[in-house]
Amino acid sequence: MAGLPLLLLLLVLAGILPAANGSGYLSGYRQKSRLQKDRHFRNIRPNIILILTDDQDIELGSMHAMNKTRQIMEKGGTHFSNAFSTTPMCCPSRSSILTGKYVHNHHTYTNNENCSSPSWQAHHEPHTFAVHLNHSGYRTAFFGKYLNEYNGSYVPPGWKEWVALVKNSRFYNYTLCRNGVREKHSGVYSKDYLTDIITNDSTNYFRMSKRMYPHRPVMMVLSHVAPHGPEDSAPQYSTAFLNASQHITPSYNHAPNLDKHWILRYTGAMKPIHMQFTNMLQRRRMQTLLSVDDSVEKLYNMLVETGELDNTYLIYTSDHGYHIGQFGLVKGKSMPYEFDIRVPFFVRGPNVDQGAINPHIVLNVDLAPTMLDMAGVDIPAEMDGKSILKLLDTDRPVNRFQVNRKGKTWRDSFLVERGKPLHKRGEEMAQEENFLPKYQRVMDLCQKAEYQTSCQQPGQKWQCVEDQTGKLRLYKCKGMAGLYAPRMQALMARGASHVQLSPTTDSDICNCDVVGFKTSFLKRKRLLTKKNPAALSYSDVKSSKTASRKRWARSVSFELDGDLYAVDLEEGYRPPGSRNSSWATHRRRGEGNEEDNDEFSGMGVTSKPSTSSKPTPPAALKVTYRCSILMNDTVKCDGGLYKSLQAWKDHKLHIEHEIETLQTKIKNLRDVKGHLKKVRPEECQCNTPSYLPNNKEIFRLYAGRKHSHSRMPSKQKSQWLQKEQKRRKKLRKFLKRLQNNDTCSMPGLTCFTHDNHHWQTAPFWTMGPFCACTSANNNTYWCLRTINDTHNFLFCEFATGFLEYFDLNIDPYQLINAVSTLDRTALNAMHQQLMELRGCKGHKQCNPEKGGKERNYFSEYRPVHRRKRPKVKKPSSKSLGQIWEGWVG
């Protein structure tokens, strides 16, 4: 009996030592949640199922169509209310989901640029989350849409079962790559509807895997094409949602937006046919989601039947959001605003709180590290996202003495990026006007000499005037000073009699007798193109062109250098809020010309008879057969347009048709101009060799011919070939549009046409064809999105130099660009943080964590709310602060 206590002591020591070793192992193990530690001891790994939709919004009410999904995922799991896509485009976002990286690290910039390219296949596809999970023993399977440019010629690494759609989204008449074998489908619902095929194939694979390999976990991706176009619903749902109107938000048809970037400034309000289309589009999108809703229910029932529900993580999300009529954009994505970057995000699984709402920021780049963490696999350091598993772990104290645990720290800012970086574009972007606080911009401009005279300099467009409160204001010069540009002034001063055109011959040989004529012509050309010191800058001229284009398009308002000018068809242009005496003078000067309206006839320029031999200014410019522009910039039409609504509509339709015709003609003329530049003949030398070095154009032509394409370096030659291929591709598209009589195009914008034959399933479109331009290929931007206890804002820098800032606590629908309310210190601070995120690599750099008192760091971003007429001291150069290089203020 004496040996019994000794035996008990040995047994206790034998039990303690393994426990100590185990605790030491866990302390060196990668930081994991309490849930993972439990599974590690039990050697049970969960199944993981990711349900991914295509173009599904959360802001426009698409989840209201999915009652079954909300019951299963929202009430049975956790809803992340601040879930975002870092790039609101299909292929870039899906590449980020697969790799856990931002776009600037996996280099898939657009739906075409590097999307499923050989470079992607060699450098990034071998490192997706599927590869890591497959190596760890998971049975991996993919069903549905992969990447937009996937051609179906191979099975990506890491997938045991592969049933992927070839190319972009379709519901019928598509091709699948089933484990390396191409499988074509037609248009029969029972056999070919893609949503049902994804559902049936995935549930069958899960059942088979658990039957054959009961102890091996399964990871599946169900990548549905709904609600992406062509929005074909199942026949049984073609009559649902007859009066769908969830897409009509406060930003619906809020256009034009003169304070936002160039696409939204260019986009006007939608026409009635466009608004009818948005209603139909919302209805069809929600109908397609009903089949996805059924799919989630079938998947849930299958997990219940197999007994795997409690050991399976279900994740439901979308690649990005969508807009339908917001800001006048008929449809699409790719904008940095809430409706395009916010996505639905639900998680259900072991020990996940049911019916909870989690406000932490979750991104698409978090999906890959989260699934690896769920499986107990180490997360590669190069992934930019973070596992959200610790956000799902409930905050329960470990013991009764540890009640006040330290709060979780998590990111409160992230990067939204879209488009190719500037060094990839190979071209310079046209710069837009930035919005400094207006009083600072006016003060800076009024220091220039050309703004300090009262419209006395030839070609002067603007003058600075001090109002009654002592505040400087810019007013446009009206009348003769602003009417004639420097070129016209030079021509009038020279006189028409100074130019004598000698007769030319039809001979192709050099005739040195007419060199005098050529010299005088060149001198005259240089005189006409010579820049005047008082002329506007390039950005001002560009703004003027944009303003005139808007006036023809809408005849309502236009913007010039940040100031809004309204068109009153009876009173002319009037700056809002202007009370300066010079305005009244210009109005009286213009009123004397209004009595000549009855003298207009024909097309072109009409003028009063004059006895002077000097050139006289034109009295009016006949623009259309019913409207003219007077000398004081007043638009005047005949009385019938102001009285008859039908006449007004007919004339507006005529103007729109003329604009489309002229745009097509301009495109043709540019092609001809480019051709003429390439085939320019050599200049005649005529025994004047000293002239050659002074003629820059001939010197460039001569120097360019020394270097043929065969002597180019290989890198330069490949770049030239790529540009040539793009040019030929654009030419082919243009010729195809001409053959099809398609005039749906706008300069720099991406347009689409829709007609009665576009949708092949019910409900059908019957209101005829229309055109809409909603985006642009060169809409490149980088944005900082921040959400914390005190701030909720979006700050964007566009590649054109334009800035946007929205305080979503005050303006949740981003209707007003409030960048002018920020001072330079705040702008520089946000720019600095944005630049750090643009170059970040790995989760440590790409996830600035802020918790507790650290969030006071954002107090410097608080906007400066100013009175309507502030009294501001003249700032010195030191007080203005330093703006970063590239600022175009």
CSV table of C-alpha atoms in Angstrom, one decimal, residues 232-594:
chain,number,residue,atom,x,y,z
A,232,ASP,CA,-32.3,35.3,-68.4
A,233,SER,CA,-34.6,34.0,-65.7
A,234,ALA,CA,-36.1,30.5,-65.3
A,235,PRO,CA,-39.5,30.3,-67.1
A,236,GLN,CA,-41.4,29.9,-63.8
A,237,TYR,CA,-40.1,33.3,-62.6
A,238,SER,CA,-40.6,35.3,-65.8
A,239,THR,CA,-43.6,37.1,-64.4
A,240,ALA,CA,-42.2,38.0,-60.9
A,241,PHE,CA,-41.5,41.5,-59.6
A,242,LEU,CA,-43.9,43.3,-62.0
A,243,ASN,CA,-43.4,46.7,-60.2
A,244,ALA,CA,-39.7,46.4,-59.1
A,245,SER,CA,-38.6,49.8,-57.9
A,246,GLN,CA,-35.8,49.1,-55.3
A,247,HIS,CA,-33.2,50.6,-57.6
A,248,ILE,CA,-34.8,54.1,-57.4
A,249,THR,CA,-32.6,55.6,-54.7
A,250,PRO,CA,-31.9,59.4,-54.1
A,251,SER,CA,-29.0,59.3,-56.6
A,252,TYR,CA,-31.3,57.7,-59.3
A,253,ASN,CA,-31.2,60.0,-62.4
A,254,HIS,CA,-29.3,62.6,-60.3
A,255,ALA,CA,-27.6,64.3,-63.3
A,256,PRO,CA,-25.7,66.1,-64.6
A,257,ASN,CA,-23.1,66.2,-61.8
A,258,LEU,CA,-20.9,69.2,-62.5
A,259,ASP,CA,-18.9,68.7,-59.3
A,260,LYS,CA,-17.8,65.1,-60.1
A,261,HIS,CA,-15.3,63.6,-62.5
A,262,TRP,CA,-15.6,64.0,-66.3
A,263,ILE,CA,-17.8,61.0,-67.0
A,264,LEU,CA,-20.5,62.2,-64.7
A,265,ARG,CA,-20.1,65.8,-65.8
A,266,TYR,CA,-20.6,64.6,-69.4
A,267,THR,CA,-23.6,62.3,-68.5
A,268,GLY,CA,-27.0,64.1,-68.6
A,269,ALA,CA,-30.3,63.0,-67.2
A,270,MET,CA,-31.8,59.8,-68.6
A,271,LYS,CA,-34.5,59.9,-71.3
A,272,PRO,CA,-37.9,58.2,-70.7
A,273,ILE,CA,-36.8,55.2,-72.7
A,274,HIS,CA,-33.7,54.8,-70.5
A,275,MET,CA,-35.8,55.0,-67.3
A,276,GLN,CA,-38.2,52.3,-68.7
A,277,PHE,CA,-35.2,50.2,-69.4
A,278,THR,CA,-33.8,50.5,-65.9
A,279,ASN,CA,-37.2,49.3,-64.5
A,280,MET,CA,-37.1,46.3,-66.8
A,281,LEU,CA,-33.5,45.6,-66.0
A,282,GLN,CA,-34.1,45.6,-62.3
A,283,ARG,CA,-37.0,43.2,-62.7
A,284,ARG,CA,-35.0,40.7,-64.8
A,285,ARG,CA,-32.0,40.8,-62.5
A,286,MET,CA,-34.2,40.0,-59.4
A,287,GLN,CA,-35.9,37.2,-61.4
A,288,THR,CA,-32.5,35.5,-62.0
A,289,LEU,CA,-31.7,35.7,-58.3
A,290,LEU,CA,-34.8,33.6,-57.5
A,291,SER,CA,-33.0,30.6,-59.0
A,292,VAL,CA,-29.9,31.3,-56.9
A,293,ASP,CA,-32.2,31.5,-53.9
A,294,ASP,CA,-33.5,28.0,-54.7
A,295,SER,CA,-29.9,26.9,-55.1
A,296,VAL,CA,-28.9,28.0,-51.6
A,297,GLU,CA,-32.0,26.2,-50.2
A,298,LYS,CA,-31.1,22.9,-52.0
A,299,LEU,CA,-27.5,23.2,-50.8
A,300,TYR,CA,-28.7,23.7,-47.2
A,301,ASN,CA,-31.0,20.7,-47.4
A,302,MET,CA,-28.2,18.6,-48.8
A,303,LEU,CA,-26.0,19.5,-45.8
A,304,VAL,CA,-28.8,18.6,-43.4
A,305,GLU,CA,-29.4,15.3,-45.1
A,306,THR,CA,-25.7,14.3,-45.0
A,307,GLY,CA,-25.2,15.5,-41.4
A,308,GLU,CA,-22.5,18.0,-42.4
A,309,LEU,CA,-24.3,21.2,-41.7
A,310,ASP,CA,-22.7,21.8,-38.3
A,311,ASN,CA,-19.2,21.2,-39.6
A,312,THR,CA,-19.5,23.4,-42.8
A,313,TYR,CA,-18.7,27.0,-43.3
A,314,LEU,CA,-21.1,28.7,-45.8
A,315,ILE,CA,-20.0,32.0,-47.3
A,316,TYR,CA,-22.2,34.1,-49.5
A,317,THR,CA,-21.0,37.2,-51.4
A,318,SER,CA,-20.6,38.9,-54.8
A,319,ASP,CA,-17.6,40.0,-56.8
A,320,HIS,CA,-18.9,43.6,-56.8
A,321,GLY,CA,-22.0,45.8,-56.8
A,322,TYR,CA,-23.9,47.5,-59.6
A,323,HIS,CA,-25.7,50.7,-60.6
A,324,ILE,CA,-29.0,51.1,-62.4
A,325,GLY,CA,-29.7,54.7,-63.2
A,326,GLN,CA,-27.6,56.2,-60.4
A,327,PHE,CA,-26.2,59.6,-61.4
A,328,GLY,CA,-27.8,59.2,-64.8
A,329,LEU,CA,-25.7,56.1,-65.7
A,330,VAL,CA,-28.2,53.6,-67.3
A,331,LYS,CA,-26.4,50.5,-66.1
A,332,GLY,CA,-22.9,49.1,-65.2
A,333,LYS,CA,-20.3,49.0,-62.6
A,334,SER,CA,-16.6,50.3,-62.3
A,335,MET,CA,-17.4,53.4,-60.3
A,336,PRO,CA,-15.9,54.0,-56.9
A,337,TYR,CA,-19.2,54.8,-55.2
A,338,GLU,CA,-21.1,52.8,-52.6
A,339,PHE,CA,-23.6,51.1,-55.1
A,340,ASP,CA,-20.6,49.6,-57.0
A,341,ILE,CA,-18.2,48.7,-54.2
A,342,ARG,CA,-20.5,47.4,-51.5
A,343,VAL,CA,-21.4,43.7,-51.7
A,344,PRO,CA,-23.6,41.3,-49.7
A,345,PHE,CA,-21.5,39.2,-47.3
A,346,PHE,CA,-22.9,36.4,-45.0
A,347,VAL,CA,-21.1,33.7,-43.1
A,348,ARG,CA,-22.6,30.6,-41.4
A,349,GLY,CA,-20.8,27.8,-39.7
A,350,PRO,CA,-19.4,26.2,-36.5
A,351,ASN,CA,-19.8,28.6,-33.5
A,352,VAL,CA,-20.7,31.5,-35.7
A,353,ASP,CA,-23.2,33.8,-34.1
A,354,GLN,CA,-26.7,33.5,-35.6
A,355,GLY,CA,-28.6,36.6,-36.5
A,356,ALA,CA,-25.6,38.9,-35.7
A,357,ILE,CA,-24.6,42.0,-37.6
A,358,ASN,CA,-20.8,42.6,-37.7
A,359,PRO,CA,-19.8,46.2,-38.6
A,360,HIS,CA,-16.1,45.5,-39.2
A,361,ILE,CA,-14.8,46.2,-42.8
A,362,VAL,CA,-14.5,43.0,-44.8
A,363,LEU,CA,-13.0,42.9,-48.3
A,364,ASN,CA,-12.9,40.5,-51.2
A,365,VAL,CA,-9.1,40.1,-50.6
A,366,ASP,CA,-10.0,38.6,-47.2
A,367,LEU,CA,-11.7,35.5,-48.7
A,368,ALA,CA,-8.6,33.6,-49.6
A,369,PRO,CA,-6.8,34.0,-46.2
A,370,THR,CA,-10.1,33.4,-44.3
A,371,MET,CA,-10.7,30.0,-46.0
A,372,LEU,CA,-7.1,29.0,-45.4
A,373,ASP,CA,-7.5,30.0,-41.8
A,374,MET,CA,-10.7,28.0,-41.5
A,375,ALA,CA,-8.9,24.9,-42.8
A,376,GLY,CA,-5.9,25.4,-40.4
A,377,VAL,CA,-3.5,26.2,-43.2
A,378,ASP,CA,-0.8,28.8,-42.8
A,379,ILE,CA,-1.6,32.1,-44.6
A,380,PRO,CA,1.1,33.2,-47.1
A,381,ALA,CA,2.7,36.5,-46.1
A,382,GLU,CA,2.3,37.9,-49.6
A,383,MET,CA,-1.5,37.9,-49.4
A,384,ASP,CA,-2.8,41.4,-48.8
A,385,GLY,CA,-6.0,40.4,-47.1
A,386,LYS,CA,-6.6,39.2,-43.5
A,387,SER,CA,-8.6,36.3,-42.1
A,388,ILE,CA,-11.9,37.4,-40.6
A,389,LEU,CA,-12.1,34.2,-38.4
A,390,LYS,CA,-11.2,36.1,-35.3
A,391,LEU,CA,-14.1,38.5,-36.0
A,392,LEU,CA,-16.4,35.5,-35.9
A,393,ASP,CA,-15.0,34.3,-32.5
A,394,THR,CA,-17.4,35.3,-29.8
A,395,ASP,CA,-16.0,37.7,-27.1
A,396,ARG,CA,-16.4,35.3,-24.2
A,397,PRO,CA,-14.0,35.7,-21.2
A,398,VAL,CA,-11.6,32.8,-20.7
A,399,ASN,CA,-12.3,32.8,-16.9
A,400,ARG,CA,-14.1,34.9,-14.3
A,401,PHE,CA,-11.1,37.0,-13.6
A,402,GLN,CA,-10.6,38.1,-17.2
A,403,VAL,CA,-13.8,40.1,-17.7
A,404,ASN,CA,-12.5,43.2,-19.5
A,405,ARG,CA,-10.6,41.8,-22.5
A,406,LYS,CA,-8.8,44.1,-24.9
A,407,GLY,CA,-10.9,45.1,-27.8
A,408,LYS,CA,-10.1,43.8,-31.2
A,409,THR,CA,-8.0,45.9,-33.5
A,410,TRP,CA,-9.0,45.9,-37.2
A,411,ARG,CA,-8.6,47.9,-40.3
A,412,ASP,CA,-10.7,51.0,-40.7
A,413,SER,CA,-9.3,52.1,-44.1
A,414,PHE,CA,-8.8,50.3,-47.4
A,415,LEU,CA,-7.9,50.9,-51.0
A,416,VAL,CA,-10.3,51.0,-54.0
A,417,GLU,CA,-8.5,51.0,-57.3
A,418,ARG,CA,-9.5,50.7,-60.9
A,419,GLY,CA,-7.7,50.9,-64.2
A,420,LYS,CA,-4.1,50.6,-65.4
A,421,PRO,CA,-1.3,52.6,-63.7
A,422,LEU,CA,0.1,55.5,-65.5
A,423,HIS,CA,3.4,53.7,-66.4
A,424,LYS,CA,1.3,50.9,-68.0
A,425,ARG,CA,-0.9,53.1,-70.0
A,426,GLY,CA,1.9,54.4,-72.3
A,427,GLU,CA,0.0,57.7,-72.8
A,428,GLU,CA,-0.5,61.0,-71.0
A,429,MET,CA,-3.8,61.6,-69.4
A,430,ALA,CA,-5.6,64.9,-70.0
A,431,GLN,CA,-5.6,66.8,-66.7
A,432,GLU,CA,-8.9,67.9,-65.1
A,433,GLU,CA,-9.3,70.9,-62.8
A,434,ASN,CA,-8.9,70.1,-59.1
A,435,PHE,CA,-11.1,71.7,-56.6
A,436,LEU,CA,-9.1,73.7,-54.0
A,437,PRO,CA,-11.2,75.8,-51.8
A,438,LYS,CA,-12.6,78.3,-54.1
A,439,TYR,CA,-11.4,81.5,-52.4
A,440,GLN,CA,-7.8,80.1,-52.6
A,441,ARG,CA,-8.1,79.4,-56.3
A,442,VAL,CA,-9.5,82.9,-57.0
A,443,MET,CA,-6.8,84.6,-54.9
A,444,ASP,CA,-4.1,82.6,-56.8
A,445,LEU,CA,-5.5,83.5,-60.2
A,446,CYS,CA,-6.0,87.2,-59.3
A,447,GLN,CA,-2.3,87.5,-58.8
A,448,LYS,CA,-1.7,87.1,-62.5
A,449,ALA,CA,-1.4,90.2,-64.7
A,450,GLU,CA,-4.0,89.1,-67.3
A,451,TYR,CA,-6.8,89.1,-64.7
A,452,GLN,CA,-6.1,92.5,-63.2
A,453,THR,CA,-7.3,94.8,-66.0
A,454,SER,CA,-11.0,95.5,-66.7
A,455,CYS,CA,-11.4,93.5,-69.9
A,456,GLN,CA,-9.1,95.8,-71.8
A,457,GLN,CA,-6.5,93.4,-73.2
A,458,PRO,CA,-7.1,91.8,-76.6
A,459,GLY,CA,-8.5,88.3,-76.1
A,460,GLN,CA,-9.0,88.8,-72.4
A,461,LYS,CA,-11.6,86.3,-71.1
A,462,TRP,CA,-11.8,87.0,-67.4
A,463,GLN,CA,-11.4,89.9,-64.9
A,464,CYS,CA,-11.0,90.1,-61.1
A,465,VAL,CA,-13.4,92.3,-59.2
A,466,GLU,CA,-13.6,92.9,-55.5
A,467,ASP,CA,-17.1,92.8,-54.2
A,468,GLN,CA,-18.7,94.7,-51.3
A,469,THR,CA,-17.4,92.3,-48.7
A,470,GLY,CA,-13.8,92.6,-49.9
A,471,LYS,CA,-13.8,89.2,-51.5
A,472,LEU,CA,-12.2,88.7,-54.9
A,473,ARG,CA,-14.4,87.3,-57.7
A,474,LEU,CA,-13.8,86.3,-61.3
A,475,TYR,CA,-16.2,87.5,-63.9
A,476,LYS,CA,-16.3,86.7,-67.6
A,477,CYS,CA,-15.5,89.5,-70.1
A,478,LYS,CA,-18.6,90.1,-72.3
A,479,GLY,CA,-18.8,91.9,-75.6
A,480,MET,CA,-16.0,92.7,-77.9
A,481,ALA,CA,-13.0,92.0,-75.5
A,482,GLY,CA,-14.0,88.4,-75.1
A,483,LEU,CA,-15.5,87.9,-78.5
A,484,TYR,CA,-12.4,87.8,-80.6
A,485,ALA,CA,-9.6,85.4,-79.7
A,486,PRO,CA,-6.0,86.3,-80.4
A,487,ARG,CA,-6.0,84.6,-83.8
A,488,MET,CA,-9.0,86.7,-85.0
A,489,GLN,CA,-7.3,89.9,-83.6
A,490,ALA,CA,-4.1,89.1,-85.6
A,491,LEU,CA,-6.0,88.4,-88.7
A,492,MET,CA,-8.0,91.7,-88.5
A,493,ALA,CA,-4.9,93.7,-87.7
A,494,ARG,CA,-3.1,92.2,-90.7
A,495,GLY,CA,-5.9,92.9,-93.1
A,496,ALA,CA,-7.1,90.7,-95.9
A,497,SER,CA,-5.2,92.7,-98.6
A,498,HIS,CA,-1.8,91.6,-97.2
A,499,VAL,CA,-2.3,88.0,-98.3
A,500,GLN,CA,-1.8,87.5,-102.0
A,501,LEU,CA,-2.3,83.9,-103.2
A,502,SER,CA,-0.3,83.1,-106.3
A,503,PRO,CA,-1.8,80.6,-108.7
A,504,THR,CA,-0.6,77.0,-108.3
A,505,THR,CA,0.2,74.5,-111.0
A,506,ASP,CA,-1.0,70.9,-111.2
A,507,SER,CA,2.5,69.7,-111.8
A,508,ASP,CA,4.0,67.2,-109.3
A,509,ILE,CA,7.6,68.4,-109.8
A,510,CYS,CA,9.2,71.0,-107.6
A,511,ASN,CA,8.7,74.6,-108.9
A,512,CYS,CA,11.0,77.0,-107.1
A,513,ASP,CA,9.3,80.0,-108.6
A,514,VAL,CA,6.5,79.8,-106.0
A,515,VAL,CA,8.8,79.7,-102.9
A,516,GLY,CA,7.8,83.3,-102.2
A,517,PHE,CA,4.2,82.2,-101.9
A,518,LYS,CA,5.0,79.3,-99.6
A,519,THR,CA,7.1,81.5,-97.4
A,520,SER,CA,4.3,84.1,-97.0
A,521,PHE,CA,1.8,81.3,-96.3
A,522,LEU,CA,4.0,79.9,-93.6
A,523,LYS,CA,4.5,83.3,-92.0
A,524,ARG,CA,0.7,83.8,-92.1
A,525,LYS,CA,0.2,80.4,-90.5
A,526,ARG,CA,2.7,81.2,-87.8
A,527,LEU,CA,1.0,84.5,-87.2
A,528,LEU,CA,-2.4,82.8,-86.8
A,529,THR,CA,-1.1,80.1,-84.4
A,530,LYS,CA,1.1,82.4,-82.3
A,531,LYS,CA,0.2,82.4,-78.7
A,532,ASN,CA,-0.9,85.6,-77.0
A,533,PRO,CA,0.4,86.2,-73.4
A,534,ALA,CA,-3.2,87.0,-72.4
A,535,ALA,CA,-4.6,83.8,-73.9
A,536,LEU,CA,-6.1,81.1,-71.7
A,537,SER,CA,-4.1,78.1,-70.6
A,538,TYR,CA,-4.6,74.7,-72.1
A,539,SER,CA,-6.8,73.6,-69.3
A,540,ASP,CA,-9.0,76.7,-69.7
A,541,VAL,CA,-9.3,76.0,-73.4
A,542,LYS,CA,-10.2,72.4,-72.7
A,543,SER,CA,-12.8,73.5,-70.2
A,544,SER,CA,-14.3,75.9,-72.7
A,545,LYS,CA,-14.6,73.1,-75.3
A,546,THR,CA,-16.3,70.9,-72.7
A,547,ALA,CA,-18.6,73.7,-71.8
A,548,SER,CA,-19.6,74.4,-75.3
A,549,ARG,CA,-20.3,70.7,-75.9
A,550,LYS,CA,-22.6,70.6,-72.9
A,551,ARG,CA,-24.4,73.7,-74.1
A,552,TRP,CA,-25.3,72.0,-77.5
A,553,ALA,CA,-26.2,68.7,-75.7
A,554,ARG,CA,-28.5,70.1,-73.1
A,555,SER,CA,-28.9,73.8,-73.6
A,556,VAL,CA,-29.3,74.2,-69.9
A,557,SER,CA,-26.0,74.9,-68.1
A,558,PHE,CA,-22.3,74.6,-68.4
A,559,GLU,CA,-19.2,74.8,-66.2
A,560,LEU,CA,-16.1,76.8,-66.8
A,561,ASP,CA,-13.1,76.8,-64.3
A,562,GLY,CA,-15.3,75.6,-61.5
A,563,ASP,CA,-18.0,78.3,-61.9
A,564,LEU,CA,-21.5,77.3,-63.1
A,565,TYR,CA,-23.2,79.4,-65.8
A,566,ALA,CA,-26.9,79.1,-66.6
A,567,VAL,CA,-28.5,79.5,-70.0
A,568,ASP,CA,-31.7,81.5,-70.1
A,569,LEU,CA,-33.1,81.3,-73.6
A,570,GLU,CA,-34.7,84.8,-73.2
A,571,GLU,CA,-32.0,86.5,-71.1
A,572,GLY,CA,-28.7,84.8,-72.0
A,573,TYR,CA,-26.0,83.5,-69.8
A,574,ARG,CA,-26.0,84.7,-66.2
A,575,PRO,CA,-23.5,83.8,-63.4
A,576,PRO,CA,-25.6,82.6,-60.4
A,577,GLY,CA,-25.5,85.1,-57.6
A,578,SER,CA,-23.7,87.8,-59.6
A,579,ARG,CA,-24.3,91.4,-58.5
A,580,ASN,CA,-21.3,93.1,-60.0
A,581,SER,CA,-21.9,96.4,-61.9
A,582,SER,CA,-20.0,95.2,-64.9
A,583,TRP,CA,-22.6,92.5,-65.4
A,584,ALA,CA,-25.3,95.1,-65.8
A,585,THR,CA,-23.1,97.0,-68.3
A,586,HIS,CA,-22.7,93.9,-70.4
A,587,ARG,CA,-26.4,93.2,-70.2
A,588,ARG,CA,-27.2,96.7,-71.5
A,589,ARG,CA,-24.6,96.2,-74.2
A,590,GLY,CA,-26.3,93.0,-75.3
A,591,GLU,CA,-29.8,94.3,-75.2
A,592,GLY,CA,-29.2,96.6,-78.1
A,593,ASN,CA,-28.6,93.5,-80.3
A,594,GLU,CA,-31.8,91.7,-79.5
